Coordinates of C-alpha atoms and ligand atoms in Angstrom, one line a residue:
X1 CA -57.3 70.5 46.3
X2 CA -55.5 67.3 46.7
X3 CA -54.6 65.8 50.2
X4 CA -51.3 66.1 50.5
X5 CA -50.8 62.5 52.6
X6 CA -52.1 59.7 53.1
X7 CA -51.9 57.5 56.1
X8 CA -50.5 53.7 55.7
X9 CA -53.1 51.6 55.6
X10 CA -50.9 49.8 58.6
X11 CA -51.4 53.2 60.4
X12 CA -55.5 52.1 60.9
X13 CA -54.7 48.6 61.9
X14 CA -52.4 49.7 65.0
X15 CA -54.7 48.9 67.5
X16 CA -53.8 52.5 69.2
X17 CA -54.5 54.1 65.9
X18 CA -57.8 55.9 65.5
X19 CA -59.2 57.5 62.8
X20 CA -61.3 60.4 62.8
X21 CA -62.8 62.6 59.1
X22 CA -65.1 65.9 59.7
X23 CA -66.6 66.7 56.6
X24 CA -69.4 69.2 55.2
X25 CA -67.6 71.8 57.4
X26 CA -68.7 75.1 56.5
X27 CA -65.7 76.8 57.6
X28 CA -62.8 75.4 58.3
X29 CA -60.2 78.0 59.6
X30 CA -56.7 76.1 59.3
X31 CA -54.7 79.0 60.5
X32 CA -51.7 77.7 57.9
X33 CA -49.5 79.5 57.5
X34 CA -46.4 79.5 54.5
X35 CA -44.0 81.4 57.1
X36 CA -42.7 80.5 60.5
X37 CA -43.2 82.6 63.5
X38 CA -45.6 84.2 65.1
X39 CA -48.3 85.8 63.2
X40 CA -47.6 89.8 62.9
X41 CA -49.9 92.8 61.0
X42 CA -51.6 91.6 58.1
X43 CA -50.8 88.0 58.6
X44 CA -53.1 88.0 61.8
X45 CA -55.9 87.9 59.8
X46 CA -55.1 84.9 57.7
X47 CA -57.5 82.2 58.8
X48 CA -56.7 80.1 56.1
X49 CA -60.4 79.5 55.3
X50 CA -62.0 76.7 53.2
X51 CA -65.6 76.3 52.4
X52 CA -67.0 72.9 52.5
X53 CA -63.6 71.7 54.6
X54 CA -62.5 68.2 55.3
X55 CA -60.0 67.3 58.2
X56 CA -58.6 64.0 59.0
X57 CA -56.8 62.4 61.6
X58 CA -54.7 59.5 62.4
X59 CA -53.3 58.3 65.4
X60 CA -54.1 61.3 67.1
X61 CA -52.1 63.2 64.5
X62 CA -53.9 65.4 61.5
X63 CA -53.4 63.2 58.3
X64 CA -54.7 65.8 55.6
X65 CA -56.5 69.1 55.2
X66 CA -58.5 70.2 52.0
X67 CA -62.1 70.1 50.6
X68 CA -65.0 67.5 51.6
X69 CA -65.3 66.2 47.7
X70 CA -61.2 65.3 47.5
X71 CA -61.3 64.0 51.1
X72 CA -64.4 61.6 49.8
X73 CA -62.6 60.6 46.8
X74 CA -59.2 59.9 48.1
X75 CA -58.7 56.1 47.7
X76 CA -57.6 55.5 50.5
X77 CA -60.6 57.2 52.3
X78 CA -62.8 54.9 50.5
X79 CA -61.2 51.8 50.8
X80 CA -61.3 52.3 55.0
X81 CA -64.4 54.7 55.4
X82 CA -66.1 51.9 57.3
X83 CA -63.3 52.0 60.0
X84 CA -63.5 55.7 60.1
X85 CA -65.0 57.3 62.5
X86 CA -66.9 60.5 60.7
X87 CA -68.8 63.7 62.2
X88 CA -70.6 65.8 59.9
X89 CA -70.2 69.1 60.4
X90 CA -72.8 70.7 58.2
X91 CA -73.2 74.5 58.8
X92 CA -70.7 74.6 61.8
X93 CA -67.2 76.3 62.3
X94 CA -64.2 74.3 62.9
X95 CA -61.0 75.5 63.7
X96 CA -57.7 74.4 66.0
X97 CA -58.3 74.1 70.1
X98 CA -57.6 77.3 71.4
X99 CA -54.4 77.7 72.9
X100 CA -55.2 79.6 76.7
X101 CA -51.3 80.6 76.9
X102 CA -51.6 82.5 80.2
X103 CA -53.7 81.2 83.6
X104 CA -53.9 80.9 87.1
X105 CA -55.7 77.4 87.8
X106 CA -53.7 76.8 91.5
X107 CA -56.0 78.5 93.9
X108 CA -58.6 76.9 96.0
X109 CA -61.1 80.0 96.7
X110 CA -63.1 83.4 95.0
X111 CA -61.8 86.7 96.2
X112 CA -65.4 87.8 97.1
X113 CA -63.8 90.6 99.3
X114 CA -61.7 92.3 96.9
X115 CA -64.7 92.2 94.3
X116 CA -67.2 94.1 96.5
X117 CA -64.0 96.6 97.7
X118 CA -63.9 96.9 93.6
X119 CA -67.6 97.8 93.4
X120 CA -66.8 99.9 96.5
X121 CA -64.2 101.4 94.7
X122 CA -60.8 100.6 95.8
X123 CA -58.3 100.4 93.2
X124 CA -56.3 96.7 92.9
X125 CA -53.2 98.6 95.3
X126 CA -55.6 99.7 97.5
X127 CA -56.8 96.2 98.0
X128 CA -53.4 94.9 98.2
X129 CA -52.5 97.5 101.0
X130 CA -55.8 96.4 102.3
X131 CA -54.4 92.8 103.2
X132 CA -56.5 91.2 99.5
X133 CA -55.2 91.0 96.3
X134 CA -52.7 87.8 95.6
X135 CA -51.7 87.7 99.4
X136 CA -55.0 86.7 100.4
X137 CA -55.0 83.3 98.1
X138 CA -51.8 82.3 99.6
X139 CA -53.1 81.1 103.1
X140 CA -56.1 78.9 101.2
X141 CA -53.3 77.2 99.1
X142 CA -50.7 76.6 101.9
X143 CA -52.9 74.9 103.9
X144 CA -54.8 72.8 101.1
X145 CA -53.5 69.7 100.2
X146 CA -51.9 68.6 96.7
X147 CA -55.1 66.5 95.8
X148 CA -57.3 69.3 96.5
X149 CA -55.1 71.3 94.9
X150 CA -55.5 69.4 91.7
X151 CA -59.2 69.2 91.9
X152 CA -59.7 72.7 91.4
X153 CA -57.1 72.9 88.6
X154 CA -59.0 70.0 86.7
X155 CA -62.0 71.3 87.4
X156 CA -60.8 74.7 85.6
X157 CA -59.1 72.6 82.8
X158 CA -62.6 70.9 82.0
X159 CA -64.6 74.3 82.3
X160 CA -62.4 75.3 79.6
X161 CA -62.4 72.3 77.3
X162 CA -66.4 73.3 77.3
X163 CA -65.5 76.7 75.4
X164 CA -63.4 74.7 73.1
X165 CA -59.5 75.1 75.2
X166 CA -57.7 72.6 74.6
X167 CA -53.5 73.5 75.6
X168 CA -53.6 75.4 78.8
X169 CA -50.5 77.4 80.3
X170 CA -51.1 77.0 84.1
X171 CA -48.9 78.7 86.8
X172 CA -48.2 78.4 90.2
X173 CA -48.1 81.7 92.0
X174 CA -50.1 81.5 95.7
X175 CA -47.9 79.5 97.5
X176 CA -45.0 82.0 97.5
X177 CA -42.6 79.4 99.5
X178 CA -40.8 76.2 98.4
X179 CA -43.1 73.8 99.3
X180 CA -46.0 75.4 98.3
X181 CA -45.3 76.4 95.3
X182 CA -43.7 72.9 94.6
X183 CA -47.0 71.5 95.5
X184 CA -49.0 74.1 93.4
X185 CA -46.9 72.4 90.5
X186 CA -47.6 69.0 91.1
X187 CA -51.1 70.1 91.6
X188 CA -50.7 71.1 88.3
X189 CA -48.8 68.1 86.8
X190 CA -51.5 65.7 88.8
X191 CA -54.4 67.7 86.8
X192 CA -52.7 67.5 83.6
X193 CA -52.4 63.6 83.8
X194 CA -56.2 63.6 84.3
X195 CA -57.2 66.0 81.6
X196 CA -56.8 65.3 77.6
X197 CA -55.5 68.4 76.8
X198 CA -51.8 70.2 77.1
X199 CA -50.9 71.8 79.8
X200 CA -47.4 73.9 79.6
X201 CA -46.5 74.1 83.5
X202 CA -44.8 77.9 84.9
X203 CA -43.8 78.6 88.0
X204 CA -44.6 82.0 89.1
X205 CA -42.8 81.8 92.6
X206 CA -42.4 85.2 91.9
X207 CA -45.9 86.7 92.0
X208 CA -45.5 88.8 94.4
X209 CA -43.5 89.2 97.7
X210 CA -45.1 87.1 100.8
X211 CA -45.6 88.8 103.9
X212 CA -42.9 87.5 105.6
X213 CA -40.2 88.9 103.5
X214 CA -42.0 92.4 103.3
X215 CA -39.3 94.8 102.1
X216 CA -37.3 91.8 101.4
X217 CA -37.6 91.2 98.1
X218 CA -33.8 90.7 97.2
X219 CA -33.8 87.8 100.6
X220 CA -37.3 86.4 98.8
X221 CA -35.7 86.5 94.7
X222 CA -32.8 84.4 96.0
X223 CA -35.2 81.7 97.7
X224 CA -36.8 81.3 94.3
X225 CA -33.6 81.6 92.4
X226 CA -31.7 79.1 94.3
X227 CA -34.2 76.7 95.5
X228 CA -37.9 77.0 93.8
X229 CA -36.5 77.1 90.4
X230 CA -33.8 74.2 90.9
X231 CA -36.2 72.0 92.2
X232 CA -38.8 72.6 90.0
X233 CA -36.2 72.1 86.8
X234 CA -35.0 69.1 88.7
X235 CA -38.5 67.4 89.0
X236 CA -39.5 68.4 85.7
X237 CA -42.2 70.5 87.4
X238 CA -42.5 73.5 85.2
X239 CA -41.5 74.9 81.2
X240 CA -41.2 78.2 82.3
X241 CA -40.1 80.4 84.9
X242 CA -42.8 83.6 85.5
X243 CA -42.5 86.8 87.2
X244 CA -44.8 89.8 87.8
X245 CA -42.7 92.5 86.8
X246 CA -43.9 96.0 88.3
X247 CA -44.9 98.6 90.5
X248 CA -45.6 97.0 94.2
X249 CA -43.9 93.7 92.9
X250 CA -41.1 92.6 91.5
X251 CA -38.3 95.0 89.6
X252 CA -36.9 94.8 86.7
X253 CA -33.6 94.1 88.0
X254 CA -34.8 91.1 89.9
X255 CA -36.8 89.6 87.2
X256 CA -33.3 89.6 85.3
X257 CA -31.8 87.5 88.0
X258 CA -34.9 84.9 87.9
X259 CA -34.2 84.9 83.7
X260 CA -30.8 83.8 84.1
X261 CA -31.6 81.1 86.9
X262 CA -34.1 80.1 84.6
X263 CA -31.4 79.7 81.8
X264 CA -29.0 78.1 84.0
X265 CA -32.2 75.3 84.5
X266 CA -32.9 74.7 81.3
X267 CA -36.5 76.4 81.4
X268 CA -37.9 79.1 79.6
X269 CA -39.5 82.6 80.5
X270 CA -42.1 85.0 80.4
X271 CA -43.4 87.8 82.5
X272 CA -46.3 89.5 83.7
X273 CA -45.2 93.5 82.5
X274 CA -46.7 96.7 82.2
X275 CA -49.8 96.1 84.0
X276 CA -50.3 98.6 86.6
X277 CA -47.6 101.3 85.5
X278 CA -44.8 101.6 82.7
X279 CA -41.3 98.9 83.2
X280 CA -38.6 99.0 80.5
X281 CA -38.8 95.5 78.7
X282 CA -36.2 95.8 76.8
X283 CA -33.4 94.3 79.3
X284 CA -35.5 91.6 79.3
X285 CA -35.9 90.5 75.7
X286 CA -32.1 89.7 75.8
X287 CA -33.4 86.3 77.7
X288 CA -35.5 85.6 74.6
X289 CA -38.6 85.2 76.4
X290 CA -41.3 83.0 75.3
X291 CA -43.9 86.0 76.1
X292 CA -44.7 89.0 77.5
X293 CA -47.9 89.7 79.0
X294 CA -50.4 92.5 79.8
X295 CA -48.7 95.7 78.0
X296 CA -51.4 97.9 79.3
X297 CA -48.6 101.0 79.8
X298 CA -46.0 99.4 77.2
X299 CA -44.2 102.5 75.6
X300 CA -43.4 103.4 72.1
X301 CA -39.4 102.2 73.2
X302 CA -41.3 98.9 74.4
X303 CA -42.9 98.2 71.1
X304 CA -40.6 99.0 68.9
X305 CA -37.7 96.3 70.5
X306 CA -40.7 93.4 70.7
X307 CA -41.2 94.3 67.2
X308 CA -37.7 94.2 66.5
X309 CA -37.2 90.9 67.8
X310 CA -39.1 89.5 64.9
X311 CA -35.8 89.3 63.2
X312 CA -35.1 86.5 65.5
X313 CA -35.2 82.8 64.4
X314 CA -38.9 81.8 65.1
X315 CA -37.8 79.7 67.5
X316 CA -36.5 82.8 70.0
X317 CA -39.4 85.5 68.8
X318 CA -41.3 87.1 72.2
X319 CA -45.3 87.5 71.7
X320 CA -47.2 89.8 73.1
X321 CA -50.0 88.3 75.6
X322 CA -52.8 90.8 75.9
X323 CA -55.5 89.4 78.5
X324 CA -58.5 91.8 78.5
X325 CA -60.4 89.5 80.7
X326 CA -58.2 91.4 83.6
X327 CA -59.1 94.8 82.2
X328 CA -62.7 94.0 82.5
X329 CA -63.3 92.5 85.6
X330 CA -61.2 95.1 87.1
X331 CA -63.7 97.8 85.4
X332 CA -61.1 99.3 83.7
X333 CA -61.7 102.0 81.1
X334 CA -58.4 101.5 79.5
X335 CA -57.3 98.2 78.0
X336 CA -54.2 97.3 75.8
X337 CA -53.9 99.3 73.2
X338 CA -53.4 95.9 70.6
X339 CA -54.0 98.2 67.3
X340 CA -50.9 99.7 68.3
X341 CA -48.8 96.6 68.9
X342 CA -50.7 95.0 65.7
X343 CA -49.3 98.2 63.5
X344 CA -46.6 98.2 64.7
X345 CA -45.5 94.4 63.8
X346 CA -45.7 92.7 67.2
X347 CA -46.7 89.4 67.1
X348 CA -49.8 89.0 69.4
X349 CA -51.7 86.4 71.6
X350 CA -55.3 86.5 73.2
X351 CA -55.2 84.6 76.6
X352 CA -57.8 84.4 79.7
X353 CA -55.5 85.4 82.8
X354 CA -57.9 83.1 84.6
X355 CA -57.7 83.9 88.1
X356 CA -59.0 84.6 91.3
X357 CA -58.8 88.3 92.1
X358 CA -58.6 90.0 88.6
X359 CA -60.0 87.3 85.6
X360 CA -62.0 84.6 86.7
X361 CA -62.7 83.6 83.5
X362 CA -62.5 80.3 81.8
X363 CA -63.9 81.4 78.6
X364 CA -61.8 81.9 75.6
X365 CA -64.4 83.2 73.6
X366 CA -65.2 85.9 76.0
X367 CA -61.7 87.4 75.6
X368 CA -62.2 87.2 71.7
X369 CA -65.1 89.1 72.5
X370 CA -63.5 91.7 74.8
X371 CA -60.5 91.9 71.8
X372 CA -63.0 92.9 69.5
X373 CA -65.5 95.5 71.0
X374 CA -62.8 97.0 73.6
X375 CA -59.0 96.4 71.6
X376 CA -60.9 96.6 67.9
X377 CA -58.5 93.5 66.8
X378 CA -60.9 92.0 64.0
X379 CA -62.9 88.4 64.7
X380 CA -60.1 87.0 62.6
X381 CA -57.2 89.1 64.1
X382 CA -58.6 87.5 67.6
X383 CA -59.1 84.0 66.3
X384 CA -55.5 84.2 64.9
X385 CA -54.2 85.3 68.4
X386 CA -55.8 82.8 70.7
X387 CA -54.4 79.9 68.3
X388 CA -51.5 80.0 66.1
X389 CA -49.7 83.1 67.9
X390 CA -50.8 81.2 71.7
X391 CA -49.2 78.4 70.4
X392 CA -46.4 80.1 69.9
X393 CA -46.5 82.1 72.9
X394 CA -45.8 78.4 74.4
X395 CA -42.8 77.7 72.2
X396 CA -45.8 75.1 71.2
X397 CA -46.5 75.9 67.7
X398 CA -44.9 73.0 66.2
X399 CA -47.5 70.7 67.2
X400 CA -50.6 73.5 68.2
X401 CA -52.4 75.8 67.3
X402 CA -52.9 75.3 63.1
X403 CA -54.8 72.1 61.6
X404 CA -52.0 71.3 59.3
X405 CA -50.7 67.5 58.4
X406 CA -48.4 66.2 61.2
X407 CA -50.1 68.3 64.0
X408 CA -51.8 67.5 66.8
X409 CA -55.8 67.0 65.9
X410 CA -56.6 69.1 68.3
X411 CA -59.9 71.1 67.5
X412 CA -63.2 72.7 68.6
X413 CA -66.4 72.9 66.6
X414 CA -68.4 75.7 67.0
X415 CA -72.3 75.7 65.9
X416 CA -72.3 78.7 64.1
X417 CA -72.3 79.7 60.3
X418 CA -69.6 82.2 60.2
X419 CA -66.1 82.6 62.3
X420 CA -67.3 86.2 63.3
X421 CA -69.9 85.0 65.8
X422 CA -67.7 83.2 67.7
X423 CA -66.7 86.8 69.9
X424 CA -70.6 87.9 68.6
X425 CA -72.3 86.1 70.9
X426 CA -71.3 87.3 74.1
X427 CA -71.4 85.1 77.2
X428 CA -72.5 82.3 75.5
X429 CA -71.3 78.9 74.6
X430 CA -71.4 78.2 71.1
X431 CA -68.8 75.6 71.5
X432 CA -70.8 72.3 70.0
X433 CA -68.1 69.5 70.6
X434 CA -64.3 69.3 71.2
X435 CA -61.6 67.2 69.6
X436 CA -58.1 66.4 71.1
X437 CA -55.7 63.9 69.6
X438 CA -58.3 62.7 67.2
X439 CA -60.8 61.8 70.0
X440 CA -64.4 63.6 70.1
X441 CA -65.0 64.2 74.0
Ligands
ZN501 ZN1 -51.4 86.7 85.1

């Protein structure tokens, strides 16, 4: 296969330009793909795989995509390959960053309580009732301040890169009043400065209600509405506006009004939906969210509108989230029902939900894991999601989440033989070293 570019040699002698070739790779999943969009049914389980893979970078930028023996002939490879910088990647996976497209980073403490209730056996709204759940992480982030803040974002950012994360989603959520959950944000920006990765900011003022606007929601919607989503547009705090979207928090009807703030802000939306009981998505999908996530109790009506929206232009399609890692460590028997959603043409994304009370979980991987034995996607339906389709689930895709020319070189390399035991090995790291913007780090 030929490259299809090549840099200018001029492109090597920029003194910011670095250049970076993996060769011998044994598989290289590129995740191309010949349509745009989100990847639906059978597409999912296009990995784009080549044997004996080459990838090179430029600048930060991927230059070319093919084989080792083209990448080693290519003229302009072998006039530079002594300013190249070159990893051999015999025997080892490589494939693009993954894209983690829903956390929770902004909290400063475990929720040891509401674990042991669990293993008690309290139910998540009996620990909410119970004075845990969300409520209880507010008080630890009102009081913390922005640079401690930050500290445990970053630290959740780099425990990620480890497993081979490299664009984060990261939302506020725990502050539940203006200034905290302004602060939660620039907790978030102030991490993201630090950290070589993406991060796409939300703001999830509208998590859940805060105590003192208990049976207040409408007072409490119009706080985020009219100041928490202003200010944060204003500042250039956040992408997207959040909302938890169900039983014991926010309606339907009030996740509407937050949409079309949003839209009057110029920022985009998702929402948490479906997780603890059945809400009607489709009045939502008029705002043309970015993503909607959880679908534990999404109904046939539900599924059939998503997958109707993949008429849409690519640039306005909805994906699907589905974050297992929530199902697990809430000991659930019942988890998405993503064979369903896959069926039935919904595009789909694997994220981590990394939080404190329901997913503390950093590992992508994991969740590939928990897609496979518990949702029975296919290793390469579940590779698909957590990259291409969480790129898109970030309105990202245009620079994330495939190792095609013009793209970010962002990429993980996994020390294993074959894609499939990347959710095999359970609880493990097989995550050998990580690449962002053509850097190894
Ligand atoms: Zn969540």
């Amino acid at each position: 296969m030929p490259l299809p570019k090549r840099p200018r040699d001029t492109a090597l002698r920029n003194s910011g330009a670095r250049a970076l070739l993996l060769i011998n790779i044994g598989q290289l999943l590129t995740l191309r793909s010949s349509t745009k969009g989100p990847r639906r049914g059978r597409d999912l389980s296009d990995l784009g795989l080549i044997e004996d893979g080459a990838v090179l970078s430029v600048g930060g930028k991927i230059v070319s995509v093919g084989k080792t023996k083209d990448a080693l002939s290519d003229s302009w490879v072998k006039k530079n390959r002594r300013k190249i910088r070159e990893i051999d990647c015999t025997g080892k996976v490589v494939l693009p960053g993954f894209v983690d497209s829903h956390t929770h980073p902004a909290f400063t403490a475990p929720r040891l309580v509401d674990f042991e209730q669990r293993i008690a056996g309290a139910t998540y709204e009996q620990i909410a009732e119970a004075g845990g759940g969300i409520r209880s992480s507010v008080e630890g982030v009102r009081k913390a301040t922005r640079a401690a803040l930050a500290g445990h974002v970053l630290a959740a950012l780099n425990a990620m890169l480890t497993q081979g994360t490299t664009t984060v989603e990261a939302k506020s959520g725990y502050g539940l009043s203006l200034d905290a959950e302004l602060k939660s944000l620039e907790a978030i920006g102030d991490a993201a400065r630090e950290w070589p990765g993406t991060v796409a900011p939300t703001l999830l003022g509208a998590h859940v209600v805060p105590r003192e606007y208990e049976g207040r929601e409408d007072k409490y919607v119009r706080i985020v509405c009219k100041e928490m989503i202003p200010r944060a547009a204003e500042r250039k705090l956040a992408r997207f506006v959040d909302v938890f979207c169900d039983r014991g928090a926010f309606s339907p009807a009030s996740a509407e009004h937050l949409f079309l703030a949003a839209r009057e802000h110029g920022l985009g939306v998702r929402a948490h939906v479906c997780q603890l009981s059945h809400c009607e998505i489709a009045p939502l999908l008029k705002y043309d969210p970015a993503s909607l996530d959880h679908m534990d109790y999404a109904g046939d009506d539900d599924i059939g509108a998503l997958a109707a929206q993949s008429a849409m232009s690519p640039a306005l399609q909805t994906v699907a989230t589905l974050v297992p890692g929530a199902n697990y460590f809430l000991g659930l028997g019942r988890f998405p029902d993503a064979r369903r959603l896959i069926d039935s043409g919904v595009p789909v994304a694997l994220a981590t939900d990394y939080n404190p009370g329901t997913s503390p979980t950093i590992s992508m991987p994991f969740v590939l894991s928990l897609a496979c034995t518990h949702m029975k996607m296919t290793p390469a339906e579940a590779i698909a999601a957590a990259t291409i389709n969480g790129a898109h689930a970030l309105r990202l895709a245009g620079r994330k989440g495939s190792l095609e020319a013009g793209k970010d070189a962002d990429l993980a390399i996994f020390d294993v033989a074959d894609y499939r035991e990347i959710p095999y090995w359970v609880a493990g790291n097989r995550c050998a070293a990580v690449i962002v913007a053509g850097t190894q780090l």
